[in-house]
PDB file of C-alpha atoms in Angstrom:
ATOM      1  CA  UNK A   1      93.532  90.161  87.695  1.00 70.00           C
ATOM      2  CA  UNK A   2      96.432  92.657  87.785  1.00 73.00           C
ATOM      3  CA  UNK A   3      96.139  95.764  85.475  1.00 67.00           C
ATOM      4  CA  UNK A   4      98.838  96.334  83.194  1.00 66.00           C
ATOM      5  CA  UNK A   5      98.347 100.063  83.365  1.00 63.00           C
ATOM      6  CA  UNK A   6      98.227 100.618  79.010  1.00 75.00           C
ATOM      7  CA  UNK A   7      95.799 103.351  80.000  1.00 81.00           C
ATOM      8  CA  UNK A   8      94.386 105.679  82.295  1.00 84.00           C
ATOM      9  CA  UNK A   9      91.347 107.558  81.809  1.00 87.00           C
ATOM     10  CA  UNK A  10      89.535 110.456  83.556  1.00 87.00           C
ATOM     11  CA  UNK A  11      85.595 111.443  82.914  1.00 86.00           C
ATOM     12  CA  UNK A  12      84.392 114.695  84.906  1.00 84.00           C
ATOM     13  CA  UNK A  13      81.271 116.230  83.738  1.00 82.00           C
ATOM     14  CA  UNK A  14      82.709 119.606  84.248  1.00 82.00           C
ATOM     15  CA  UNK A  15      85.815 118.142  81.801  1.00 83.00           C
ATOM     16  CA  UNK A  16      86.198 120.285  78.479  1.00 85.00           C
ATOM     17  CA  UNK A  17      88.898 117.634  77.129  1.00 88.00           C
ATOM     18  CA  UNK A  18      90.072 119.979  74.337  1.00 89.00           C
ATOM     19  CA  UNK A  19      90.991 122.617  77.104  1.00 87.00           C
ATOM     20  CA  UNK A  20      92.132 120.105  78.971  1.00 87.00           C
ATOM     21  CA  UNK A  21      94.605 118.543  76.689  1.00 90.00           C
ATOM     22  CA  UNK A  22      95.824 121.911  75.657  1.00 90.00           C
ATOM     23  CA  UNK A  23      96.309 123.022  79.348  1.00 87.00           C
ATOM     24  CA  UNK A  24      98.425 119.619  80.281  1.00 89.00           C
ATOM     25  CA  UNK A  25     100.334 119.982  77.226  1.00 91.00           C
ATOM     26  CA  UNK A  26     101.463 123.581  78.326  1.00 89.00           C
ATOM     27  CA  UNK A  27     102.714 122.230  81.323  1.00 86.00           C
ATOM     28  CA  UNK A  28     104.653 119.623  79.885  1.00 88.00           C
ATOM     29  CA  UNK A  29     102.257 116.509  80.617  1.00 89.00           C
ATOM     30  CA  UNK A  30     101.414 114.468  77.616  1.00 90.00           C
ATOM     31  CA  UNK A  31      97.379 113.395  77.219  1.00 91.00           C
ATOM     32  CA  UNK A  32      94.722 113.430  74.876  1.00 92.00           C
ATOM     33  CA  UNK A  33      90.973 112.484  73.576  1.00 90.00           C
ATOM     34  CA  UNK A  34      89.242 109.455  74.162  1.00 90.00           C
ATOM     35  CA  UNK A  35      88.799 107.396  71.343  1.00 88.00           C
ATOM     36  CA  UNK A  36      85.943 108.675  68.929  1.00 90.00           C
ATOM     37  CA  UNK A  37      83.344 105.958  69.383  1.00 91.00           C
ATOM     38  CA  UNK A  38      83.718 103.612  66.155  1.00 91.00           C
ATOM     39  CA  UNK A  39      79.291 104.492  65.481  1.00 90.00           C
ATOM     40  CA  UNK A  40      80.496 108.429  64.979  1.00 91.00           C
ATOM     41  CA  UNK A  41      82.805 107.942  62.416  1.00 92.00           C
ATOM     42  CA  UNK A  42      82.226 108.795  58.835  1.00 94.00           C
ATOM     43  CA  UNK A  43      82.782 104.992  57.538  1.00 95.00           C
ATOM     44  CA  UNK A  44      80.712 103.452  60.223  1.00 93.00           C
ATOM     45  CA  UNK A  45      77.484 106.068  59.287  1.00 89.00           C
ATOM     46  CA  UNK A  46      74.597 104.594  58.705  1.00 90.00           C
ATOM     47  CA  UNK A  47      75.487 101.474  59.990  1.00 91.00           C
ATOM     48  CA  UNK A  48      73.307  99.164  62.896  1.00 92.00           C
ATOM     49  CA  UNK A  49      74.281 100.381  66.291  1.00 90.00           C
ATOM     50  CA  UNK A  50      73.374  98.994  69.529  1.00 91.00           C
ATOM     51  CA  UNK A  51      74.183 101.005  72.228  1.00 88.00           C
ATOM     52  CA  UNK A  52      72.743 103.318  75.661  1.00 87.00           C
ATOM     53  CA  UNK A  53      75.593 106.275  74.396  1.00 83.00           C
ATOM     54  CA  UNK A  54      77.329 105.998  77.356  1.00 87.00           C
ATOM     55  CA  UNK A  55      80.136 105.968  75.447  1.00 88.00           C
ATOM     56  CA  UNK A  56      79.546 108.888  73.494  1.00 89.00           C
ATOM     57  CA  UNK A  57      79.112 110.627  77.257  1.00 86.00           C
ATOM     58  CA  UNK A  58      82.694 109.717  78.090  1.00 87.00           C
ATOM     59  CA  UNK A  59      84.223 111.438  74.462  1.00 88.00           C
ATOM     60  CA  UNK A  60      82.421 114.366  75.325  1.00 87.00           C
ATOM     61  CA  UNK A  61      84.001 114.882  78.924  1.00 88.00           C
ATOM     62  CA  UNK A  62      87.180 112.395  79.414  1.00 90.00           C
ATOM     63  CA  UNK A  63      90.308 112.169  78.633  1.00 91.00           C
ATOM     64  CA  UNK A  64      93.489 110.010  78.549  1.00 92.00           C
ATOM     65  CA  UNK A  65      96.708 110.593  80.575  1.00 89.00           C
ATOM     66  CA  UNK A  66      99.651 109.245  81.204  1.00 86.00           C
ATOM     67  CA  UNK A  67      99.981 105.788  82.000  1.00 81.00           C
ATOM     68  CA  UNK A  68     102.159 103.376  82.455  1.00 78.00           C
ATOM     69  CA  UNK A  69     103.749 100.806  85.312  1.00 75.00           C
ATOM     70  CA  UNK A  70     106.729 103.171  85.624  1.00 82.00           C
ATOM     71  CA  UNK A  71     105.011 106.138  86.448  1.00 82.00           C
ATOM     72  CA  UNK A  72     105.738 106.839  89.625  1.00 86.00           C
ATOM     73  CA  UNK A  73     102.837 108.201  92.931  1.00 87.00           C
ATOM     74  CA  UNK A  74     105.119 111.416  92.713  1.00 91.00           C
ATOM     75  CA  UNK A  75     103.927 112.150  89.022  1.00 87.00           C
ATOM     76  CA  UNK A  76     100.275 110.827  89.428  1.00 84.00           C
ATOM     77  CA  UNK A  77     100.111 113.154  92.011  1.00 87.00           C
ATOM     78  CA  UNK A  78     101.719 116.374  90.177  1.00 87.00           C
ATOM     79  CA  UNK A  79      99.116 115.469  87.014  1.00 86.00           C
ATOM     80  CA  UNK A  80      96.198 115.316  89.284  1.00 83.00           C
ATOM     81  CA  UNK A  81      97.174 118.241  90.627  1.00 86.00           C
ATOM     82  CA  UNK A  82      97.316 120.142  87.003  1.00 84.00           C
ATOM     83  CA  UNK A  83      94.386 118.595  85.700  1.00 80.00           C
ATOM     84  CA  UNK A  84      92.615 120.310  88.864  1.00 78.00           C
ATOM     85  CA  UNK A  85      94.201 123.404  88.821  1.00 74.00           C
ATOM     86  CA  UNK A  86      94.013 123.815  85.050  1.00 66.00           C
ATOM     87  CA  UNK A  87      91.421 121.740  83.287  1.00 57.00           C
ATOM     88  CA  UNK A  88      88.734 122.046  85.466  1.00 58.00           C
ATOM     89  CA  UNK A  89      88.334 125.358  85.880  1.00 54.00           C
TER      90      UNK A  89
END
């Protein structure tokens, strides 16, 4: 299988992803939160869930960046770069 690159994802357990996002964004590099898993929201409460909240893990301390088959090694490198100089700190 080939990926199609629709989307890249980071999880760091040191990751605040609302400082995160709002530290990319001031340098000009779009991102933002993981999906809110479908069992935490309001419609879904109350409803049968079968799960080991891994997922819930990866809301709390990931994030989605750029992606995309046209993004080139010179700009993966330059967001790694900010997300390690900025987010993680």
């Amino acid at each position: 299988a080939l990926s199609n690159r629709w989307i890249t994802a980071i999880h760091h357990p040191n990751l605040e992803p609302q400082k995160a996002v709002e530290a990319l964004k001031s340098q000009g590099i779009e991102s933002r939160m993981i999906w809110k898993p479908m069992h935490l929201q309001p419609v879904f409460e109350g409803a049968t869930v079968h799960t080991r909240n891994w997922e819930v893990e990866l809301f709390q301390t990931g994030i989605c960046l750029p992606s995309g088959s046209n993004l080139k090694e010179d700009a993966v490198f330059h967001i790694i770069h900010r997300i390690i100089n900025a987010a993680l700190t």
